[in-house]
Amino acid sequence: MRILQLYPRDMNIYGDWGNVLSLSRRAQKHGYTTEIIDYNPEDEFPEDVDIVIGGGGQDSGQSVIQEDLHAIAPRLRRMAENGVPMLVICGLYQLFGHEFTTVDGEVLEGIGIFDARTVGGKQRLIGNIVLDTPEFGQVVGYENHSGLTYLGQGVQSLGTVTLGEGNNLDDDGEGARAHHVIGSYLHGSLLPKNPRITDYLIGEAARRRCGSFDPETIDDALAERAREVAASRPR
Ligand code: GLN
């Protein structure tokens, strides 16, 4: 299973790297061999990728990778349309929308995989966050952003916030879904604490490559414990 990590040099904070390790380790437990491919600006874009994953970054990191992101955007869009599972967190989630307008008024054009727009806010939204999601049950993570994201009409969010803020201060949605792409503000990192999302990404990748997904039974007691602790912490 070939896991492509987008921009680990500039977009990789608050434990996002843990998502990649978790994805690779869990895929191995399900019986797959894995390869992690780092992609940074101006690298050669690899062929034959099974899962795409990317993290968050400062506004400055987003500026650094923006031009390159546009260069690879046609490929990413085609892959998304072809059902390649992807997870993008925070800064890359914002740039997978149409645009991110920073507090200073700089407009960072996104690549429009999500029908969503983000504007920089004056307040930072920081702390533990809990969602109810239709597909993955309760999802637990940690948010730290000032960007406020608004989804276009009819765009499905990842879930409904029960603790914390999520996409913005006006509605209780968090994250976005399109094809098999998940965008979310949840760092922390997300996947070790939420194995159902990890299995979703691995499952979609396996079905595309092998036609089916036959998961092993994995003991998730530690993940369960981590979720309980994080969810019970004050914001
Ligand atoms: N710079 C963006 C914001 O603050 C993204 C932050 C992040 O990726 N954590 O909204």
Tab-separated table of C-alpha atoms and ligand atoms in Angstrom:
chain	number	residue	atom	x	y	z
A	1	MET	CA	0.000	0.000	0.000
A	2	ARG	CA	1.610	3.217	-1.153
A	3	ILE	CA	0.928	6.109	1.230
A	4	LEU	CA	1.725	9.549	-0.112
A	5	GLN	CA	2.440	12.165	2.545
A	6	LEU	CA	1.954	15.653	1.146
A	7	TYR	CA	4.450	18.311	2.185
A	8	PRO	CA	5.831	16.829	5.428
A	9	ARG	CA	8.505	19.567	5.519
A	10	ASP	CA	6.108	22.516	5.667
A	11	MET	CA	2.745	21.023	6.617
A	12	ASN	CA	3.155	18.777	9.610
A	13	ILE	CA	2.298	20.066	13.090
A	14	TYR	CA	0.566	19.032	16.331
A	15	GLY	CA	1.282	15.370	15.785
A	16	ASP	CA	0.099	15.103	12.164
A	17	TRP	CA	3.081	12.862	11.421
A	18	GLY	CA	1.459	10.339	13.788
A	19	ASN	CA	-1.360	9.910	11.266
A	20	VAL	CA	1.077	8.588	8.695
A	21	LEU	CA	2.732	6.190	11.144
A	22	SER	CA	-0.618	5.021	12.400
A	23	LEU	CA	-1.947	4.433	8.901
A	24	SER	CA	1.114	2.472	7.862
A	25	ARG	CA	1.250	0.384	11.064
A	26	ARG	CA	-2.447	-0.442	10.965
A	27	ALA	CA	-2.329	-1.398	7.287
A	28	GLN	CA	0.521	-3.770	8.192
A	29	LYS	CA	-1.615	-5.284	10.968
A	30	HIS	CA	-4.304	-5.893	8.345
A	31	GLY	CA	-1.709	-7.807	6.340
A	32	TYR	CA	-0.529	-5.242	3.768
A	33	THR	CA	3.017	-4.191	3.101
A	34	THR	CA	3.349	-0.417	3.118
A	35	GLU	CA	5.545	2.254	1.667
A	36	ILE	CA	5.508	5.888	2.830
A	37	ILE	CA	6.407	8.368	0.122
A	38	ASP	CA	7.221	11.925	1.171
A	39	TYR	CA	6.264	14.584	-1.331
A	40	ASN	CA	7.725	18.094	-0.928
A	41	PRO	CA	7.628	21.037	-3.377
A	42	GLU	CA	9.219	20.236	-6.751
A	43	ASP	CA	9.622	16.524	-6.021
A	44	GLU	CA	8.577	14.163	-8.758
A	45	PHE	CA	4.951	13.222	-8.182
A	46	PRO	CA	4.781	9.452	-7.685
A	47	GLU	CA	2.589	7.172	-9.759
A	48	ASP	CA	0.336	4.537	-8.379
A	49	VAL	CA	-0.560	5.951	-4.977
A	50	ASP	CA	-3.139	4.213	-2.759
A	51	ILE	CA	-3.707	6.794	-0.004
A	52	VAL	CA	-2.925	10.512	0.202
A	53	ILE	CA	-2.440	12.192	3.554
A	54	GLY	CA	-1.454	15.720	4.539
A	55	GLY	CA	-1.259	17.835	7.659
A	56	GLY	CA	-1.542	21.363	8.926
A	57	GLY	CA	0.844	24.268	8.973
A	58	GLN	CA	1.240	27.921	9.755
A	59	ASP	CA	-0.160	30.423	7.253
A	60	SER	CA	3.478	30.874	6.132
A	61	GLY	CA	3.837	27.140	5.434
A	62	GLN	CA	0.663	27.272	3.391
A	63	SER	CA	2.144	30.110	1.291
A	64	VAL	CA	5.317	28.078	0.711
A	65	ILE	CA	3.530	25.039	-0.714
A	66	GLN	CA	0.666	26.809	-2.473
A	67	GLU	CA	2.279	27.144	-5.896
A	68	ASP	CA	3.409	23.540	-5.953
A	69	LEU	CA	-0.009	22.388	-4.758
A	70	HIS	CA	-1.520	24.067	-7.810
A	71	ALA	CA	0.966	22.319	-10.059
A	72	ILE	CA	-0.126	18.898	-8.781
A	73	ALA	CA	-3.804	19.856	-8.386
A	74	PRO	CA	-5.016	18.272	-11.672
A	75	ARG	CA	-3.515	14.953	-10.559
A	76	LEU	CA	-4.969	15.216	-7.055
A	77	ARG	CA	-8.405	16.106	-8.454
A	78	ARG	CA	-8.305	13.171	-10.857
A	79	MET	CA	-7.245	10.826	-8.077
A	80	ALA	CA	-10.040	12.108	-5.826
A	81	GLU	CA	-12.576	11.601	-8.632
A	82	ASN	CA	-11.230	8.076	-9.121
A	83	GLY	CA	-11.911	7.272	-5.476
A	84	VAL	CA	-8.411	7.429	-3.982
A	85	PRO	CA	-8.900	7.877	-0.209
A	86	MET	CA	-7.338	11.008	1.231
A	87	LEU	CA	-7.117	12.704	4.605
A	88	VAL	CA	-6.138	16.356	4.847
A	89	ILE	CA	-5.854	18.165	8.149
A	90	CYS	CA	-6.222	21.849	8.984
A	91	GLY	CA	-3.889	23.882	6.723
A	92	LEU	CA	-4.194	21.428	3.834
A	93	TYR	CA	-7.920	20.998	4.476
A	94	GLN	CA	-8.232	24.761	3.985
A	95	LEU	CA	-6.254	24.615	0.722
A	96	PHE	CA	-8.346	21.692	-0.568
A	97	GLY	CA	-11.218	24.213	-0.567
A	98	HIS	CA	-11.588	27.116	-3.003
A	99	GLU	CA	-9.542	29.633	-1.059
A	100	PHE	CA	-8.148	30.743	2.269
A	101	THR	CA	-8.148	34.476	2.934
A	102	THR	CA	-5.731	35.190	5.792
A	103	VAL	CA	-6.324	37.846	8.476
A	104	ASP	CA	-3.885	40.059	6.566
A	105	GLY	CA	-6.107	39.831	3.491
A	106	GLU	CA	-3.775	37.590	1.494
A	107	VAL	CA	-5.800	35.208	-0.658
A	108	LEU	CA	-4.351	31.716	-0.942
A	109	GLU	CA	-6.168	29.991	-3.779
A	110	GLY	CA	-7.128	26.432	-3.006
A	111	ILE	CA	-7.600	23.523	-5.374
A	112	GLY	CA	-11.371	23.178	-4.984
A	113	ILE	CA	-11.685	19.490	-4.122
A	114	PHE	CA	-14.043	20.709	-1.399
A	115	ASP	CA	-16.682	23.309	-2.117
A	116	ALA	CA	-15.550	25.340	0.895
A	117	ARG	CA	-14.059	28.724	1.699
A	118	THR	CA	-11.941	29.792	4.669
A	119	VAL	CA	-11.368	33.230	6.151
A	120	GLY	CA	-8.794	34.021	8.824
A	121	GLY	CA	-10.399	34.954	12.147
A	122	LYS	CA	-9.070	37.066	15.017
A	123	GLN	CA	-9.607	34.364	17.603
A	124	ARG	CA	-7.735	31.066	17.802
A	125	LEU	CA	-9.908	28.025	18.279
A	126	ILE	CA	-7.827	25.754	20.469
A	127	GLY	CA	-8.518	22.668	22.501
A	128	ASN	CA	-9.862	19.166	22.651
A	129	ILE	CA	-12.748	18.563	20.314
A	130	VAL	CA	-15.357	15.824	20.049
A	131	LEU	CA	-17.698	15.122	17.125
A	132	ASP	CA	-20.606	12.857	16.395
A	133	THR	CA	-20.204	11.454	12.905
A	134	PRO	CA	-22.652	9.364	10.895
A	135	GLU	CA	-19.991	6.975	9.644
A	136	PHE	CA	-17.301	6.753	12.330
A	137	GLY	CA	-19.276	7.252	15.543
A	138	GLN	CA	-17.697	9.609	18.057
A	139	VAL	CA	-14.476	11.192	16.776
A	140	VAL	CA	-12.004	12.765	19.210
A	141	GLY	CA	-9.176	15.182	18.419
A	142	TYR	CA	-7.522	18.508	19.102
A	143	GLU	CA	-8.011	21.727	17.131
A	144	ASN	CA	-5.787	24.787	16.822
A	145	HIS	CA	-6.666	27.204	14.049
A	146	SER	CA	-7.893	30.712	13.440
A	147	GLY	CA	-9.243	30.057	9.949
A	148	LEU	CA	-13.036	29.763	9.764
A	149	THR	CA	-14.294	27.389	7.112
A	150	TYR	CA	-17.702	27.586	5.480
A	151	LEU	CA	-18.973	24.696	3.394
A	152	GLY	CA	-20.977	25.221	0.212
A	153	GLN	CA	-24.603	24.209	0.187
A	154	GLY	CA	-25.077	20.462	0.259
A	155	VAL	CA	-21.467	19.681	1.206
A	156	GLN	CA	-21.352	16.988	3.845
A	157	SER	CA	-19.336	17.775	6.960
A	158	LEU	CA	-17.328	15.084	8.739
A	159	GLY	CA	-19.518	15.429	11.804
A	160	THR	CA	-21.342	17.575	14.322
A	161	VAL	CA	-19.333	19.150	17.139
A	162	THR	CA	-20.347	18.228	20.693
A	163	LEU	CA	-17.262	19.765	22.379
A	164	GLY	CA	-15.217	22.540	20.757
A	165	GLU	CA	-15.733	24.711	17.669
A	166	GLY	CA	-14.908	22.894	14.425
A	167	ASN	CA	-15.254	24.577	11.031
A	168	ASN	CA	-16.360	27.982	12.307
A	169	LEU	CA	-18.176	29.849	15.072
A	170	ASP	CA	-21.538	29.967	13.279
A	171	ASP	CA	-22.528	26.352	12.743
A	172	ASP	CA	-21.662	23.143	14.538
A	173	GLY	CA	-20.195	21.279	11.552
A	174	GLU	CA	-16.625	20.017	11.494
A	175	GLY	CA	-14.617	18.982	8.471
A	176	ALA	CA	-15.830	18.086	4.996
A	177	ARG	CA	-16.331	15.029	2.804
A	178	ALA	CA	-16.070	14.705	-0.980
A	179	HIS	CA	-15.577	11.438	-2.911
A	180	HIS	CA	-13.385	9.453	-0.473
A	181	VAL	CA	-11.601	12.563	0.720
A	182	ILE	CA	-11.876	13.673	4.335
A	183	GLY	CA	-10.897	17.176	5.426
A	184	SER	CA	-10.760	18.004	9.122
A	185	TYR	CA	-9.339	20.425	11.687
A	186	LEU	CA	-8.559	17.584	14.068
A	187	HIS	CA	-4.914	17.212	14.946
A	188	GLY	CA	-3.663	15.415	17.913
A	189	SER	CA	-3.067	13.136	15.966
A	190	LEU	CA	-6.400	12.029	14.572
A	191	LEU	CA	-5.846	8.480	13.343
A	192	PRO	CA	-4.266	6.761	16.371
A	193	LYS	CA	-7.286	7.772	18.453
A	194	ASN	CA	-9.874	7.102	15.753
A	195	PRO	CA	-9.117	3.704	14.192
A	196	ARG	CA	-12.466	3.615	12.401
A	197	ILE	CA	-11.252	6.459	10.177
A	198	THR	CA	-7.915	4.695	9.671
A	199	ASP	CA	-9.739	1.530	8.635
A	200	TYR	CA	-11.962	3.513	6.281
A	201	LEU	CA	-8.902	4.878	4.441
A	202	ILE	CA	-7.198	1.462	4.342
A	203	GLY	CA	-10.463	-0.242	3.322
A	204	GLU	CA	-11.107	2.101	0.397
A	205	ALA	CA	-7.502	1.718	-0.733
A	206	ALA	CA	-7.687	-2.076	-0.473
A	207	ARG	CA	-10.964	-2.258	-2.395
A	208	ARG	CA	-9.506	-0.157	-5.213
A	209	ARG	CA	-6.330	-2.198	-5.486
A	210	CYS	CA	-7.460	-5.722	-4.557
A	211	GLY	CA	-11.249	-5.620	-5.006
A	212	SER	CA	-11.968	-6.330	-1.350
A	213	PHE	CA	-10.901	-5.540	2.199
A	214	ASP	CA	-10.595	-8.384	4.685
A	215	PRO	CA	-9.691	-6.706	7.955
A	216	GLU	CA	-7.947	-8.467	10.823
A	217	THR	CA	-9.389	-8.052	14.302
A	218	ILE	CA	-7.175	-5.528	16.051
A	219	ASP	CA	-7.168	-4.835	19.781
A	220	ASP	CA	-8.081	-1.147	20.089
A	221	ALA	CA	-7.971	-0.954	23.897
A	222	LEU	CA	-5.175	1.648	23.896
A	223	ALA	CA	-6.893	3.814	21.290
A	224	GLU	CA	-10.116	3.550	23.282
A	225	ARG	CA	-8.310	4.667	26.442
A	226	ALA	CA	-6.657	7.593	24.612
A	227	ARG	CA	-10.059	8.666	23.274
A	228	GLU	CA	-11.629	8.555	26.720
A	229	VAL	CA	-8.844	10.601	28.272
A	230	ALA	CA	-8.822	13.213	25.497
A	231	ALA	CA	-12.625	13.513	25.458
A	232	SER	CA	-12.787	13.967	29.214
A	233	ARG	CA	-10.132	16.686	29.340
A	234	PRO	CA	-11.314	20.255	29.661
A	235	ARG	CA	-10.981	22.407	26.579
B	1	GLN	N1	-2.879	28.655	9.466
B	1	GLN	C1	-4.160	28.023	9.524
B	1	GLN	C2	-5.068	28.581	10.621
B	1	GLN	O1	-4.599	29.024	11.676
B	1	GLN	C3	-3.945	26.555	9.704
B	1	GLN	C4	-3.470	26.169	11.076
B	1	GLN	C5	-3.171	24.719	11.207
B	1	GLN	O2	-2.937	24.013	10.215
B	1	GLN	N2	-3.149	24.259	12.417
B	1	GLN	O3	-6.264	28.584	10.433
